[in-house]
mmCIF file of C-alpha atoms in Angstrom:
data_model
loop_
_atom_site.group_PDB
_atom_site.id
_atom_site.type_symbol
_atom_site.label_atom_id
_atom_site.label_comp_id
_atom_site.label_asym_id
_atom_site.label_seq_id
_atom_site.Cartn_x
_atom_site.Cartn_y
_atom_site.Cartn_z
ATOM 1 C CA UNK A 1 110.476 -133.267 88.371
ATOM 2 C CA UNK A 2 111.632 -134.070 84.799
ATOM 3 C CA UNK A 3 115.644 -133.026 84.214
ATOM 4 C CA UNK A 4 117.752 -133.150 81.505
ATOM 5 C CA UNK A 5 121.632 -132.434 81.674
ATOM 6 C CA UNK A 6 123.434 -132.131 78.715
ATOM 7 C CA UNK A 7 127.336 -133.257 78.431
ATOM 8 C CA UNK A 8 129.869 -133.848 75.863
ATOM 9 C CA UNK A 9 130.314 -130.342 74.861
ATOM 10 C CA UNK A 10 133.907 -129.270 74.075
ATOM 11 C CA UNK A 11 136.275 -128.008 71.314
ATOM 12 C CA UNK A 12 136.992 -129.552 68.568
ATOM 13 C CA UNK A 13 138.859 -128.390 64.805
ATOM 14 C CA UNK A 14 137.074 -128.480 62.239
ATOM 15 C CA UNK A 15 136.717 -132.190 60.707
ATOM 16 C CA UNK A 16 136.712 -133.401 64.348
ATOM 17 C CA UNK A 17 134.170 -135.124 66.440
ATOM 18 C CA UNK A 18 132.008 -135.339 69.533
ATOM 19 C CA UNK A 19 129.614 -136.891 71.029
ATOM 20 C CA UNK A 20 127.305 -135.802 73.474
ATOM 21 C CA UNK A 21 125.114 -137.428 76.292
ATOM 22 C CA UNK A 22 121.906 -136.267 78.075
ATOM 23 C CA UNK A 23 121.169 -137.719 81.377
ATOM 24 C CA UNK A 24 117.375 -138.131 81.949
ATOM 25 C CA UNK A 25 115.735 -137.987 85.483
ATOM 26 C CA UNK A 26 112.116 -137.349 86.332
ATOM 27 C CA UNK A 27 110.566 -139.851 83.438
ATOM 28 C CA UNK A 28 111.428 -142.654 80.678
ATOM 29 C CA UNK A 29 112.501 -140.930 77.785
ATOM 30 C CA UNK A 30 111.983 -144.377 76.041
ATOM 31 C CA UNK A 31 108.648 -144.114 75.677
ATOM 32 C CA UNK A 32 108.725 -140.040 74.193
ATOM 33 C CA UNK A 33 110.158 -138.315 71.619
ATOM 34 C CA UNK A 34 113.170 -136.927 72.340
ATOM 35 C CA UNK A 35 115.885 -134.888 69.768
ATOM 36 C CA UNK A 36 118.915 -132.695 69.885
ATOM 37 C CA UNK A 37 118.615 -129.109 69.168
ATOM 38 C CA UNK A 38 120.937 -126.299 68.474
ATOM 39 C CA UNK A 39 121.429 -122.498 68.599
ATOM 40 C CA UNK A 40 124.449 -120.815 67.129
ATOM 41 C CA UNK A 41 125.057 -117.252 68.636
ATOM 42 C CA UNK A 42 122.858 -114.653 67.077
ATOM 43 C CA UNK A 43 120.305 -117.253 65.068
ATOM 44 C CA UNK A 44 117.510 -119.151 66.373
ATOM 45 C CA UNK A 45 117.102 -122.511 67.743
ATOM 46 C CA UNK A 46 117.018 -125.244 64.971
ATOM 47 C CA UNK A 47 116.340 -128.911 65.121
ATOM 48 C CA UNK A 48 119.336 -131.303 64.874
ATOM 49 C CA UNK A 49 117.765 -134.653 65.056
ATOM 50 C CA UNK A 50 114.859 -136.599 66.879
ATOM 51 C CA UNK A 51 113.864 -140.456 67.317
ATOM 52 C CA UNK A 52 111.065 -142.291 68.121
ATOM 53 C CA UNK A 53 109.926 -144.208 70.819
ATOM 54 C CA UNK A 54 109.715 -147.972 70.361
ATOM 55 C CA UNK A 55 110.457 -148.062 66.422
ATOM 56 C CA UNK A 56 113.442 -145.958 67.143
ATOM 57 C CA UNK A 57 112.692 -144.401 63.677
ATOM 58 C CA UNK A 58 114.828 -141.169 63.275
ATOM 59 C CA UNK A 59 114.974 -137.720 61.583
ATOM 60 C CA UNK A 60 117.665 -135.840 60.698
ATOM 61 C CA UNK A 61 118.310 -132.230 59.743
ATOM 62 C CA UNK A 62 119.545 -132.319 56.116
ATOM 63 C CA UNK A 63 122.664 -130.669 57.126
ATOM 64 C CA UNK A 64 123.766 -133.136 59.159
ATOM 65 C CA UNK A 65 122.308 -136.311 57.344
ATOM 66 C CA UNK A 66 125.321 -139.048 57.081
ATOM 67 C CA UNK A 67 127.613 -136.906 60.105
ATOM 68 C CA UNK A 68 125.578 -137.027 63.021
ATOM 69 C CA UNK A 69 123.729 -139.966 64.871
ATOM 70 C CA UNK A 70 121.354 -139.988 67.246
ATOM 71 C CA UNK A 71 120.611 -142.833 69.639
ATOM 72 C CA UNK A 72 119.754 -144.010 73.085
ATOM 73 C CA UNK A 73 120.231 -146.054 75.559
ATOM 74 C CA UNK A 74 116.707 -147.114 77.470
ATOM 75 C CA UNK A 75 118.543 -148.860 80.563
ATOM 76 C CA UNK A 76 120.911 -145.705 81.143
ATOM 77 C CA UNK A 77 117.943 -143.384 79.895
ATOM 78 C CA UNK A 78 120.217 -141.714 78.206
ATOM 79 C CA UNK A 79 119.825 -140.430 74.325
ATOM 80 C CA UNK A 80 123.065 -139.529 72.726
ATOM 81 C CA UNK A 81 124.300 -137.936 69.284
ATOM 82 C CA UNK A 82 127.366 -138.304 67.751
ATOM 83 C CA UNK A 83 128.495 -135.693 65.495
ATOM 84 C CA UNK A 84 131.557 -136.229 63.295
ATOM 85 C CA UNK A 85 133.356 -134.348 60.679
ATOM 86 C CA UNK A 86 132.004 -131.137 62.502
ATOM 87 C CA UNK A 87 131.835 -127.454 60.486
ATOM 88 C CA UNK A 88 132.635 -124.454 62.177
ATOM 89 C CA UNK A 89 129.497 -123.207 61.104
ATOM 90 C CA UNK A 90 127.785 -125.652 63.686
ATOM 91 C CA UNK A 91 129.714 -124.336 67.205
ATOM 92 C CA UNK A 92 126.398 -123.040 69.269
ATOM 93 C CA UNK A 93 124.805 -124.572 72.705
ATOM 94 C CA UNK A 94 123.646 -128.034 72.135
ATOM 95 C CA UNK A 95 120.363 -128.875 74.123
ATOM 96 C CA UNK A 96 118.842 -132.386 74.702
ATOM 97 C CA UNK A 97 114.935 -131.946 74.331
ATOM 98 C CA UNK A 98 112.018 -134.377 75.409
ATOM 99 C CA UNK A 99 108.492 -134.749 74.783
ATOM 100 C CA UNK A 100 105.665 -134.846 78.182
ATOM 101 C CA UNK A 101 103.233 -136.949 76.362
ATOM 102 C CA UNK A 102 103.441 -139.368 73.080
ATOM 103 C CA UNK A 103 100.571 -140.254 70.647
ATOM 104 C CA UNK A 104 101.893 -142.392 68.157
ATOM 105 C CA UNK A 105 103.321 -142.229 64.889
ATOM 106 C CA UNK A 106 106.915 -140.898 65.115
ATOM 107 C CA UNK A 107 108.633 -137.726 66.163
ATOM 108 C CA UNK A 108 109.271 -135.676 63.363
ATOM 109 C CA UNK A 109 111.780 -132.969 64.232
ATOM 110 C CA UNK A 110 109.693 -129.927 66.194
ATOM 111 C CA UNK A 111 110.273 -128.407 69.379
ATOM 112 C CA UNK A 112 109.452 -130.786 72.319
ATOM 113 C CA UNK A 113 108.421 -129.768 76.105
ATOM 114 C CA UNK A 114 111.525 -130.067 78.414
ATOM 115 C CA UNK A 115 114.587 -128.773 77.655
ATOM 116 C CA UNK A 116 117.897 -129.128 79.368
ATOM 117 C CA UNK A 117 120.139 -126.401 79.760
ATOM 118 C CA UNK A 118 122.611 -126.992 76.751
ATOM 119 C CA UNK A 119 126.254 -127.877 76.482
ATOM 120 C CA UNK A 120 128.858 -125.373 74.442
ATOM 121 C CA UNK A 121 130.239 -127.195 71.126
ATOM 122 C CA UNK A 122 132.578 -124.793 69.298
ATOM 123 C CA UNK A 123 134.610 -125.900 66.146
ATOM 124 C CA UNK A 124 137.905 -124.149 65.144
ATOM 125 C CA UNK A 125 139.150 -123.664 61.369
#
């Protein structure tokens, strides 16, 4: 049974930074796509940032471009995204996201097949 569990949420001012971890169980996240997604309260679910298997070739929401970093670590199986100089604008659930199968080419940010069940970031003015 695939799981992914979210952590690293917290508060932070605005300007601040966190970074969060998803633990992976169930399957080898190294060789899918996996991304960070968000949903503030009241808007819908938008892509943050994914990477690629092997290549390790990322994508970025252009809101975040130069802030946030996504990453991973294949012997932990754990991806990870680091998100400094936060906005208020971005508090929301944060949720780790992984794809069941991989094709090739690299994973463009879309909406994968497991989902974990989010950690709370929230950013004060």
């Amino acid at each position: 049974q695939v799981q992914l569990v979210e952590s690293g949420g917290g508060s932070v001012q605005a300007g601040g930074s966190l970074r969060l971890s998803c633990a992976v169980s169930g399957y080898s996240f190294s060789t899918h796509c996996m991304g960070w997604f968000r949903q503030a309260p009241g808007k819908e679910r938008e892509g943050v940032a994914t990477i690629s298997p092997g290549s390790g070739v990322t994508f970025y929401a252009d809101s975040v471009k130069g802030r946030f970093t996504i990453s991973r670590d294949n012997a932990k199986n754990t991806p990870y995204l680091q998100m400094n100089s936060l906005k208020p604008e971005e508090r929301g659930m944060y949720y780790c996201s992984g794809d069941s199968q991989f094709l090739g080419g690299e994973c463009e940010i879309r909406e994968f097949t497991y989902w974990g069940q989010g950690t709370q970031v929230t950013v004060s003015s």
